[in-house]
Coordinates of C-alpha atoms in Angstrom, one line a residue:
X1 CA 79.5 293.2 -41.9
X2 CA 79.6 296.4 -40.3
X3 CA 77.0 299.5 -41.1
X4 CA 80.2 301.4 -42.5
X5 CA 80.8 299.1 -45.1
X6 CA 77.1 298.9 -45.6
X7 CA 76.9 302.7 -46.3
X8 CA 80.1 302.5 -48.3
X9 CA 78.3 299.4 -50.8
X10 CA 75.2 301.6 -50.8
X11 CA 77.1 304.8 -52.2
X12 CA 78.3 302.5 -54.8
X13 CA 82.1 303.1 -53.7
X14 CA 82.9 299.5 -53.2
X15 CA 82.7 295.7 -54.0
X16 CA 84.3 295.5 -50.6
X17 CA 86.2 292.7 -49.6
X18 CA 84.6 291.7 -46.3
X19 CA 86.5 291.3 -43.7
X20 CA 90.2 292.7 -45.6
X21 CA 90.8 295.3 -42.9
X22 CA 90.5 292.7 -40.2
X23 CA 93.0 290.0 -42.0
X24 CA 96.4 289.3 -40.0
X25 CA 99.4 290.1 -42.2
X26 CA 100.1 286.4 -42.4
X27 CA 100.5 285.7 -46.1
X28 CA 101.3 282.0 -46.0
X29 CA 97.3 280.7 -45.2
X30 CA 96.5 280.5 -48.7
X31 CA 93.7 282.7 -49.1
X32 CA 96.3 285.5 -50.2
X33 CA 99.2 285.8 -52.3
X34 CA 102.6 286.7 -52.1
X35 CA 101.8 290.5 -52.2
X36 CA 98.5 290.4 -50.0
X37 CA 96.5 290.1 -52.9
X38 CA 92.9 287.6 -52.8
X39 CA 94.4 284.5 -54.5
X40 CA 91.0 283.5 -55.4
X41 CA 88.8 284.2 -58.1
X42 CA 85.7 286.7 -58.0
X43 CA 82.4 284.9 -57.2
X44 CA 81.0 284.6 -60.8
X45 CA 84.8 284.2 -62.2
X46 CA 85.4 286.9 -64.2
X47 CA 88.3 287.4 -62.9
X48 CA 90.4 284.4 -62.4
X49 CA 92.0 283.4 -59.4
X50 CA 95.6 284.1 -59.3
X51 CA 98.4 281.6 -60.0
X52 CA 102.0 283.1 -59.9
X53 CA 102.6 281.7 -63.6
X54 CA 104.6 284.2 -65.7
X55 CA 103.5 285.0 -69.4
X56 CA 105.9 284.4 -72.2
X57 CA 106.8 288.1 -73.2
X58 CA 110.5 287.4 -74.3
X59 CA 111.2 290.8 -76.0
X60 CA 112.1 290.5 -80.2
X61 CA 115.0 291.8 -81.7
X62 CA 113.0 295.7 -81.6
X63 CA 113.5 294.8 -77.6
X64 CA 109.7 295.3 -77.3
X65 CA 107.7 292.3 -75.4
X66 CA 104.9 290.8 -76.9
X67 CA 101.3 290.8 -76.5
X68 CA 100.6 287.6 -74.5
X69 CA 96.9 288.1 -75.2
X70 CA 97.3 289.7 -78.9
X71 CA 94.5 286.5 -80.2
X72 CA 91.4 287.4 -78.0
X73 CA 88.3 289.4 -78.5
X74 CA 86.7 291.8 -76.5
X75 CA 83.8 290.4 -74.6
X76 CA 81.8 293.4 -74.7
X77 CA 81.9 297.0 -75.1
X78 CA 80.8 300.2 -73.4
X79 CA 80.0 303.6 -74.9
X80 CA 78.1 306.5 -73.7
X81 CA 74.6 305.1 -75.0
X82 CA 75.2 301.9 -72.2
X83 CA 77.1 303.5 -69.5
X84 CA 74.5 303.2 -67.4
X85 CA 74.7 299.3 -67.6
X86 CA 78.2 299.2 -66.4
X87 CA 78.2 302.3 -64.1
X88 CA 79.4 300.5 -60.8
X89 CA 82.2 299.1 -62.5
X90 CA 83.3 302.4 -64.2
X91 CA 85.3 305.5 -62.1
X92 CA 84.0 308.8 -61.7
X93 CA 86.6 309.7 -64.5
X94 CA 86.1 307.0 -67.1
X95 CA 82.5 308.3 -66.8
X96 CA 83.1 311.6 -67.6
X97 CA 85.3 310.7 -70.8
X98 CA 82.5 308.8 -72.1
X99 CA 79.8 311.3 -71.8
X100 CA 82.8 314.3 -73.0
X101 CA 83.5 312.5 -76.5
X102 CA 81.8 310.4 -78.8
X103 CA 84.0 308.5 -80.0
X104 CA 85.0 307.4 -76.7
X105 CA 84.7 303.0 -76.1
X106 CA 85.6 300.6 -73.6
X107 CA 86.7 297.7 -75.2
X108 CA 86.4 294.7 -72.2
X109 CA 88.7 291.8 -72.5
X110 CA 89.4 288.9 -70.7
X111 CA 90.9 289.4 -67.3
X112 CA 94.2 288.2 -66.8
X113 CA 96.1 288.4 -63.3
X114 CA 99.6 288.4 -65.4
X115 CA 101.4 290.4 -62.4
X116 CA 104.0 288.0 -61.2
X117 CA 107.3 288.8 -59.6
X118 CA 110.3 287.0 -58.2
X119 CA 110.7 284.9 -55.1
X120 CA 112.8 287.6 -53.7
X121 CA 110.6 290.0 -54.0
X122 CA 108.0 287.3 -52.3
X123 CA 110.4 286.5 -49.0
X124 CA 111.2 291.0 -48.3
X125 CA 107.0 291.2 -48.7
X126 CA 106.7 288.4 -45.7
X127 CA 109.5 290.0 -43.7
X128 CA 107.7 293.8 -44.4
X129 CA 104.6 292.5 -42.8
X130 CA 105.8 291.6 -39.8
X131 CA 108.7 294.5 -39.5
X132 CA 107.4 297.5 -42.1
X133 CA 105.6 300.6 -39.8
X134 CA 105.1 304.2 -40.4
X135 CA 106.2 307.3 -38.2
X136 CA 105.8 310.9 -38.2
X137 CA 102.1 310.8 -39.4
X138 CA 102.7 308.2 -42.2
X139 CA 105.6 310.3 -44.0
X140 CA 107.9 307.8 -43.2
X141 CA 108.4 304.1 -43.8
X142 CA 110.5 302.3 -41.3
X143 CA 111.7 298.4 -41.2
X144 CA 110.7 297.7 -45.0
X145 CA 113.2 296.9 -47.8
X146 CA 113.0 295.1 -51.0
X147 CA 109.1 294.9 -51.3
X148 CA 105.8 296.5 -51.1
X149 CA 105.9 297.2 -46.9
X150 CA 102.4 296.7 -46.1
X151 CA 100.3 294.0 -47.9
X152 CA 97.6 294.0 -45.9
X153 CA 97.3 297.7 -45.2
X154 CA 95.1 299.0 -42.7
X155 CA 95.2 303.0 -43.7
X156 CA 95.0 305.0 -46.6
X157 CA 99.2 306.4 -45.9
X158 CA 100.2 302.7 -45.9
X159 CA 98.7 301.6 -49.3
X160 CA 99.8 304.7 -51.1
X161 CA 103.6 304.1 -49.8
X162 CA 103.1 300.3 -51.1
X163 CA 101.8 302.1 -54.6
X164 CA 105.1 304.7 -54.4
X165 CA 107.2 301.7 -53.5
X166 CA 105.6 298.9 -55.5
X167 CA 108.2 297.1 -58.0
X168 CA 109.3 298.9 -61.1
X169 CA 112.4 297.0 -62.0
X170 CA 116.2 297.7 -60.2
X171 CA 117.6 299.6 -63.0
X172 CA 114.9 300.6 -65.6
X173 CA 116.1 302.2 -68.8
X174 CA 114.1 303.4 -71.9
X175 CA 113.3 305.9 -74.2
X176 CA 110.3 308.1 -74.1
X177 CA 108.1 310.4 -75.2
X178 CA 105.5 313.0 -74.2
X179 CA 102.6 314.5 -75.9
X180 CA 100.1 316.9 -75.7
X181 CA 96.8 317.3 -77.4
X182 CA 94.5 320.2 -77.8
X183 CA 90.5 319.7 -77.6
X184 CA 90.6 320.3 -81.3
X185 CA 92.9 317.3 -81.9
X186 CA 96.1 319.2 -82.3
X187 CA 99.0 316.9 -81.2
X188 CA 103.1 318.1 -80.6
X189 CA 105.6 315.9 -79.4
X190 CA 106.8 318.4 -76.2
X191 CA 109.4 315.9 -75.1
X192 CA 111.6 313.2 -76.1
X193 CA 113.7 311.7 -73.1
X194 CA 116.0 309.2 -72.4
X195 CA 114.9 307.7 -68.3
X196 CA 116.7 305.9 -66.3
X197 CA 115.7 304.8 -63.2
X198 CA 117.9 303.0 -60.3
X199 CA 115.9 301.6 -57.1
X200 CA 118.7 301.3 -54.5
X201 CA 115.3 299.7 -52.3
X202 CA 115.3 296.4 -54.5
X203 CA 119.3 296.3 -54.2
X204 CA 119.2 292.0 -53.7
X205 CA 122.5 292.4 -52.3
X206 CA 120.7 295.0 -49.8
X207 CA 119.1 294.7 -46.2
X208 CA 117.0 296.7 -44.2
X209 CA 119.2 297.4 -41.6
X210 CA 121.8 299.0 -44.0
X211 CA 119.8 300.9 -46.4
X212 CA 120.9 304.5 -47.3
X213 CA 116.5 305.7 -47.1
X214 CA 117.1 306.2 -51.2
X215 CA 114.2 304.6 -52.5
X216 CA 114.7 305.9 -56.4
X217 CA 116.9 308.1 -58.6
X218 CA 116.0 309.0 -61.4
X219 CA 117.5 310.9 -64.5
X220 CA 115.6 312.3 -67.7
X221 CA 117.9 313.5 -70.6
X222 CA 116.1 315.2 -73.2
X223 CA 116.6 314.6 -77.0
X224 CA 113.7 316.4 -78.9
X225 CA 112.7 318.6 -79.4
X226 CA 115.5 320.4 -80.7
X227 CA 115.1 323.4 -78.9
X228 CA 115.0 321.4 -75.5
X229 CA 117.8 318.9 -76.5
X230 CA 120.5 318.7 -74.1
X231 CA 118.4 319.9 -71.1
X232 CA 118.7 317.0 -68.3
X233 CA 116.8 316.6 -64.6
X234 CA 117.8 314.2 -61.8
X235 CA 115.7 313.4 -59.3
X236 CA 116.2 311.0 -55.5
X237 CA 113.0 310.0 -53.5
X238 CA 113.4 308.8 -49.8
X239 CA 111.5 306.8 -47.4
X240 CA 111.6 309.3 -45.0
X241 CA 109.6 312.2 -46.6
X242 CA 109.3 313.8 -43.3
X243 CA 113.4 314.7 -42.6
X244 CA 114.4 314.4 -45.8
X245 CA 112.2 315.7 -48.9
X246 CA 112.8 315.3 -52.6
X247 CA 115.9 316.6 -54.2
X248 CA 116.3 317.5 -57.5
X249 CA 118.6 319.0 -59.8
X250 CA 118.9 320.5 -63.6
X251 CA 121.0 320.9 -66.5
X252 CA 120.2 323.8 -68.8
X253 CA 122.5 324.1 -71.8
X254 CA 122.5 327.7 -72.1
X255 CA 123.6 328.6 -68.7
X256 CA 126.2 326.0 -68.9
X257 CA 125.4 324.9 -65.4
X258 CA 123.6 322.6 -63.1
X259 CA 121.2 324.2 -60.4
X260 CA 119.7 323.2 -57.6
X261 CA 115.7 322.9 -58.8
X262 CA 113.4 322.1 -55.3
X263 CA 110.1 322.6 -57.7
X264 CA 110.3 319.2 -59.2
X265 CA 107.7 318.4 -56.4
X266 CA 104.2 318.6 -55.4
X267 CA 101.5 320.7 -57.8
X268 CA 104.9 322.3 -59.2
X269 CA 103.7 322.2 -63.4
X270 CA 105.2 320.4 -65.7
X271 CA 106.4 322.7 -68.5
X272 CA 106.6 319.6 -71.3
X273 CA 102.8 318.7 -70.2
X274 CA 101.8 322.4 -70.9
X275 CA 99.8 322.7 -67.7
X276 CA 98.1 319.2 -68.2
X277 CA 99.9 317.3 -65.4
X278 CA 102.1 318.3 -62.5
X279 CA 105.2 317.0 -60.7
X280 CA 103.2 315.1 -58.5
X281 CA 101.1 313.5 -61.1
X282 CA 103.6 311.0 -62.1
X283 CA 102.3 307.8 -62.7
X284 CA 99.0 309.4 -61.5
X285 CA 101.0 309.9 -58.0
X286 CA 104.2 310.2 -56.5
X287 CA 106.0 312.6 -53.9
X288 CA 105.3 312.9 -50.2
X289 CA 101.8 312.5 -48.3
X290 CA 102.0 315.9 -46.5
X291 CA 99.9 317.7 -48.1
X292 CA 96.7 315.0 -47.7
X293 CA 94.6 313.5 -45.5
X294 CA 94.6 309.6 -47.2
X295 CA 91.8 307.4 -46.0
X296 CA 91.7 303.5 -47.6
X297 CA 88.0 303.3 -48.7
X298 CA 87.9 299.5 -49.6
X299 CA 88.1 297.7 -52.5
X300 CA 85.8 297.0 -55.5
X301 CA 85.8 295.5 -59.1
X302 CA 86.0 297.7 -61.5
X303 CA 87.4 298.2 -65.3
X304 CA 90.7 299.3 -65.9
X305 CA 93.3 299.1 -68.4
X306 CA 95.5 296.0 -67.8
X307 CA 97.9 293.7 -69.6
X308 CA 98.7 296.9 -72.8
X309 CA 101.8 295.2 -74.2
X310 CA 99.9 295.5 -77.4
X311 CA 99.3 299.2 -77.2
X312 CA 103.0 300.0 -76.6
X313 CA 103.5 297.9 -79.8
X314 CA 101.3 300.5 -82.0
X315 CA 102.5 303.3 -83.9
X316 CA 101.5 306.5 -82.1
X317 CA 99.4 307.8 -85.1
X318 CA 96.9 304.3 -84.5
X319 CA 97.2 305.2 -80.3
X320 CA 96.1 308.8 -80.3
X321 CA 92.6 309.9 -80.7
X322 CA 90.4 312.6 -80.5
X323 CA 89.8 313.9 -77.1
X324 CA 91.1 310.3 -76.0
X325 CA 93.6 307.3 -76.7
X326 CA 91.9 305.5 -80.1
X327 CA 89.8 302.9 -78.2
X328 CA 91.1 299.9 -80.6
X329 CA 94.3 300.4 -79.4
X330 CA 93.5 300.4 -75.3
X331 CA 92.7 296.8 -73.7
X332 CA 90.2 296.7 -70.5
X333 CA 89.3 294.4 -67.8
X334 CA 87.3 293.6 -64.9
X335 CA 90.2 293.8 -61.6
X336 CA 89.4 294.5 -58.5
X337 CA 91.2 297.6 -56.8
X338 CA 91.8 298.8 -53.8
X339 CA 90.2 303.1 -54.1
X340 CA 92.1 305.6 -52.0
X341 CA 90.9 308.9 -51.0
X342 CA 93.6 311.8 -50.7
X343 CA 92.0 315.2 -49.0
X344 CA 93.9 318.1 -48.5
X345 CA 95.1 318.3 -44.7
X346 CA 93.9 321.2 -42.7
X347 CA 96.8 324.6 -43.5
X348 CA 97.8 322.5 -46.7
X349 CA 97.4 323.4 -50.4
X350 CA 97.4 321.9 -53.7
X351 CA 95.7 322.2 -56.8
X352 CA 94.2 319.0 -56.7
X353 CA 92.3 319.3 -53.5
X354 CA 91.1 315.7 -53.9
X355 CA 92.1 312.8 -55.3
X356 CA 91.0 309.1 -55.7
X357 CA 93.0 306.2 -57.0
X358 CA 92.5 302.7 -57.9
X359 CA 95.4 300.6 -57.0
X360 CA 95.8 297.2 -58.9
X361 CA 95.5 294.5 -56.4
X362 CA 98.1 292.7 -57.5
X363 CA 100.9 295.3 -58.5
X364 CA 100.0 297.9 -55.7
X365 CA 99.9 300.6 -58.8
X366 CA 97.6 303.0 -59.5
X367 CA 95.9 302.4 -62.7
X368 CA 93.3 305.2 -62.9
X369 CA 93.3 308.5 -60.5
X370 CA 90.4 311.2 -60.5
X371 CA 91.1 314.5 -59.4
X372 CA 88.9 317.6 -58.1
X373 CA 89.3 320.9 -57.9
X374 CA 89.2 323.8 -55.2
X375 CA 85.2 324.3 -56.1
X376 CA 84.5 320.6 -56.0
X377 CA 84.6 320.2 -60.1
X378 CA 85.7 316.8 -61.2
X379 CA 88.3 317.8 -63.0
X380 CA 91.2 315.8 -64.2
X381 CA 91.5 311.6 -64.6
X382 CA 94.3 309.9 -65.5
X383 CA 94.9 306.3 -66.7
X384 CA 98.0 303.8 -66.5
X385 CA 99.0 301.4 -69.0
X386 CA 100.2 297.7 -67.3
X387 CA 103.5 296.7 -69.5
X388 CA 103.9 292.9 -68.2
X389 CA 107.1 291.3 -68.4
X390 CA 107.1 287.3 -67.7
X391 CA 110.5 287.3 -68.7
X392 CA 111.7 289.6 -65.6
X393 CA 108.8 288.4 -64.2
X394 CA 107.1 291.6 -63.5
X395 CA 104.0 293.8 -64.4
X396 CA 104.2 297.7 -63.7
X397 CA 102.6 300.6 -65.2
X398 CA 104.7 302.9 -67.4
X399 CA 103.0 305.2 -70.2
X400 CA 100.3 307.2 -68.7
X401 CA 97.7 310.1 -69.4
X402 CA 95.9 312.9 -67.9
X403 CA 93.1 314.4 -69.5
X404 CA 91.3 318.0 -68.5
X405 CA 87.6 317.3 -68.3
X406 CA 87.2 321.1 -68.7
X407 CA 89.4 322.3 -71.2
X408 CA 89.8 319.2 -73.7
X409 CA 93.2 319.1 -73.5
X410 CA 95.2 315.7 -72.5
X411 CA 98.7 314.7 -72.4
X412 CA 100.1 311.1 -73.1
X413 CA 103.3 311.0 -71.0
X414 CA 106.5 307.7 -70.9
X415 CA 105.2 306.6 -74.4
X416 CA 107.3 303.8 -76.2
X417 CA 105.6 303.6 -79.2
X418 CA 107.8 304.8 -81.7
X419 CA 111.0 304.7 -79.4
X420 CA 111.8 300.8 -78.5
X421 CA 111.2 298.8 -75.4
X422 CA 112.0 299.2 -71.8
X423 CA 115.4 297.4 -70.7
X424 CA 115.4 295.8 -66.9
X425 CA 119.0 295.5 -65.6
X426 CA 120.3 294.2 -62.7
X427 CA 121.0 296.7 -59.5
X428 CA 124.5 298.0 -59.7
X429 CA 125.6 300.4 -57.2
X430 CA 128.1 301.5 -59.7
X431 CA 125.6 302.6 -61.7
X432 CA 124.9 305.0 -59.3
X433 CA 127.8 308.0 -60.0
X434 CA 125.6 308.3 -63.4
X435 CA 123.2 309.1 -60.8
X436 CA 124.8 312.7 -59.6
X437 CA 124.6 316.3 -59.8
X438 CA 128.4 316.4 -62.0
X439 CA 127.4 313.5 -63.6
X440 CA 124.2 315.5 -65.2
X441 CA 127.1 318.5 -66.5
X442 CA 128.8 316.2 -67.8
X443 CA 126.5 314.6 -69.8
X444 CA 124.5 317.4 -71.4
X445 CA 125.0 319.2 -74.6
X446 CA 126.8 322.3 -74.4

């Protein structure tokens, strides 16, 4: 082991995997699975190895999946009074939560490595890792299709585009909505939207050597409130962020018109989050790498929320808290993670001018992100909630929060709870001319 991972282990950033950087992308010895992931369990066996079996999560008749795991009890539980106990398995963030509120807990479940895709999915993965690479200072992806590109990264660029690309369904439809709370425990629904999202990347009738760069589109129709109803935003991401940024358009209903809208990107705000989380803060991060310096800092076992088909299940009045999400409603366990550190790049600006973020081993999603400010203030965390779905199979994050360690305020963004369940649809590049600029006028309310 070398003293760099020694100083890393000593500053408390890592369980590190010896010897990860140094493994060959060759994901058929045994000791890894599908998507580079250690197959095995952790030394004492808290968590369990991995063994590609999907959960039974066929959705009811309210189209919501199940909670696999709705029978067990926590194992333990962390509060401000024993932080101290379980600090190295805790982020900076969920830290701070616990010493800002009271009635903030960690309830600790069993671990469960429920993230299982198809064999698809599986085959592109073993292709990437012999054909993925990145150009033009890691802002774009070349070679990879249908799969994360890089399971067994070896910088901080490649393991963020596995996160940006990691699997999220082929065409992704549900109804959401967003939140925000005050630090007195004022809540308002600031958004009610129908999503749907098309990922021309896991086309199965697709191949590398064809592939338009379209990675995602995206379209978000608002329904409530009513003074926002009608207004609508489409957004496509590309591989190649370097030639060919974001676009984005929008529908308002009082001009009548769609526009153009190029600040649906970076540290642009969101106006439903009222300040709380930007563009770029999308399931704690998306957009291009420009703007930061990423190193990969190793990986380490910490708690995170995992396997939350139950709190999608809950009426929102039993999910939101004060200052936090109501801690009987949030399920925890012991994963490990691979931590990424985004710094801004020299000439470069955003308002988060750093970042760190935990990426699920076995999904490639970031599942809790800390952020700090100009002055070197922790000063945002978000958290990601794990829907799994054995029936696709998959396992991929979808509501999410942010939370101001400074002001109080918090936002809880893509919740299901009182809108349905998610529908996963089979790629249809027909489905795409619902995925265009005359396709949003159209479709709004005039």
């Amino acid at each position: 082991m070398n003293k760099n991972i020694r100083k890393l282990m000593a500053a408390g950033l890592a369980t590190i995997v010896a010897g990860a950087f140094a493994q060959a992308p060759n994901l058929k010895s045994g000791a890894l699975t599908p998507l580079g992931a250690e197959r095995a369990a952790n030394k004492d066996g808290s968590i369990p190895a991995w063994d590609g079996k999907p959960v039974d999560t066929k959705p009811g008749a309210d189209n919501k999946r199940p909670d696999p795991y709705a029978s067990e009890k926590p194992l333990l539980q962390i509060t401000s009074a024993n932080v101290a106990q379980y600090a190295d398995k805790l982020s900076d963030g969920t830290k701070a939560l616990l010493a800002k509120w009271p009635g903030m807990r960690i309830d600790v479940y069993p671990s469960h490595r429920s993230a299982v895709f198809s064999q698809a999915i599986y085959d592109a993965v073993a292709a990437n890792a012999t054909r993925a690479k990145l150009t033009n200072g890691g802002l774009t992806v070349e070679g990879a299709y249908g799969g994360i590109p890089f399971p067994v990264p070896k910088n901080g660029h490649e393991a963020l585009w596995n996160h940006m690309l990691s699997y999220r369904g082929q065409l992704t439809v549900f109804t959401a909505d967003k939140y925000v709370m005050t630090a007195n425990g004022d809540r308002v629904l600031t958004n009610r939207q129908r999503t749907s999202l098309a990922y021309p990347y896991y086309d199965p009738k697709g191949k590398p050597d064809g592939f338009s760069g379209e990675w995602a589109r995206a379209r978000l129709d608002v329904t409530e409130p009513p003074a926002n109803a009608g207004q609508a935003l489409m957004t496509i991401d590309y591989v190649d962020n370097y030639s060919k940024p974001k676009d984005g358009w929008q529908y308002v209903p009082g001009q009548r018109r769609v526009r153009k809208s190029p600040s649906l990107v970076y540290d642009t705000p969101d106006a439903s989050a009222a300040g709380l989380a930007n563009f770029d803060d999308v399931n704690l991060f998306i957009g291009a790498q420009d703007r930061y310096e990423v190193k990969l800092i190793g990986k380490k076992e910490i708690y995170i929320p995992y396997n939350n088909n139950g709190l999608f299940r809950k009426p929102v009045n039993a999910v939101i808290g004060k200052g936090t999400l109501n801690p009987d409603a949030v399920r925890w366990e012991l994963h490990r993670v691979w931590v990424l550190e985004a710094s801004l790049a020299n000439g470069k600006r955003n308002v988060a001018a750093k970042r760190r973020l935990y990426l699920d081993e076995d999904t490639w999603q970031a599942v809790l992100a800390d952020t700090w400010d100009a002055q070197g203030k922790l000063w945002k965390t978000g958290q990601a909630f794990t829907l799994v779905a054995g029936d696709e199979p998959s396992a991929s994050t979808l509501s999410y929060t942010w939370f101001d360690l400074l002001t109080g305020g918090w936002v809880y963004a893509a919740a299901i709870n009182e809108t349905g369940g998610v529908s996963y649809q089979d790629y249809d590049a027909k489905q795409l001319a619902k995925f265009t600029s005359s396709a949003l006028a159209s479709g709004g309310v005039r």
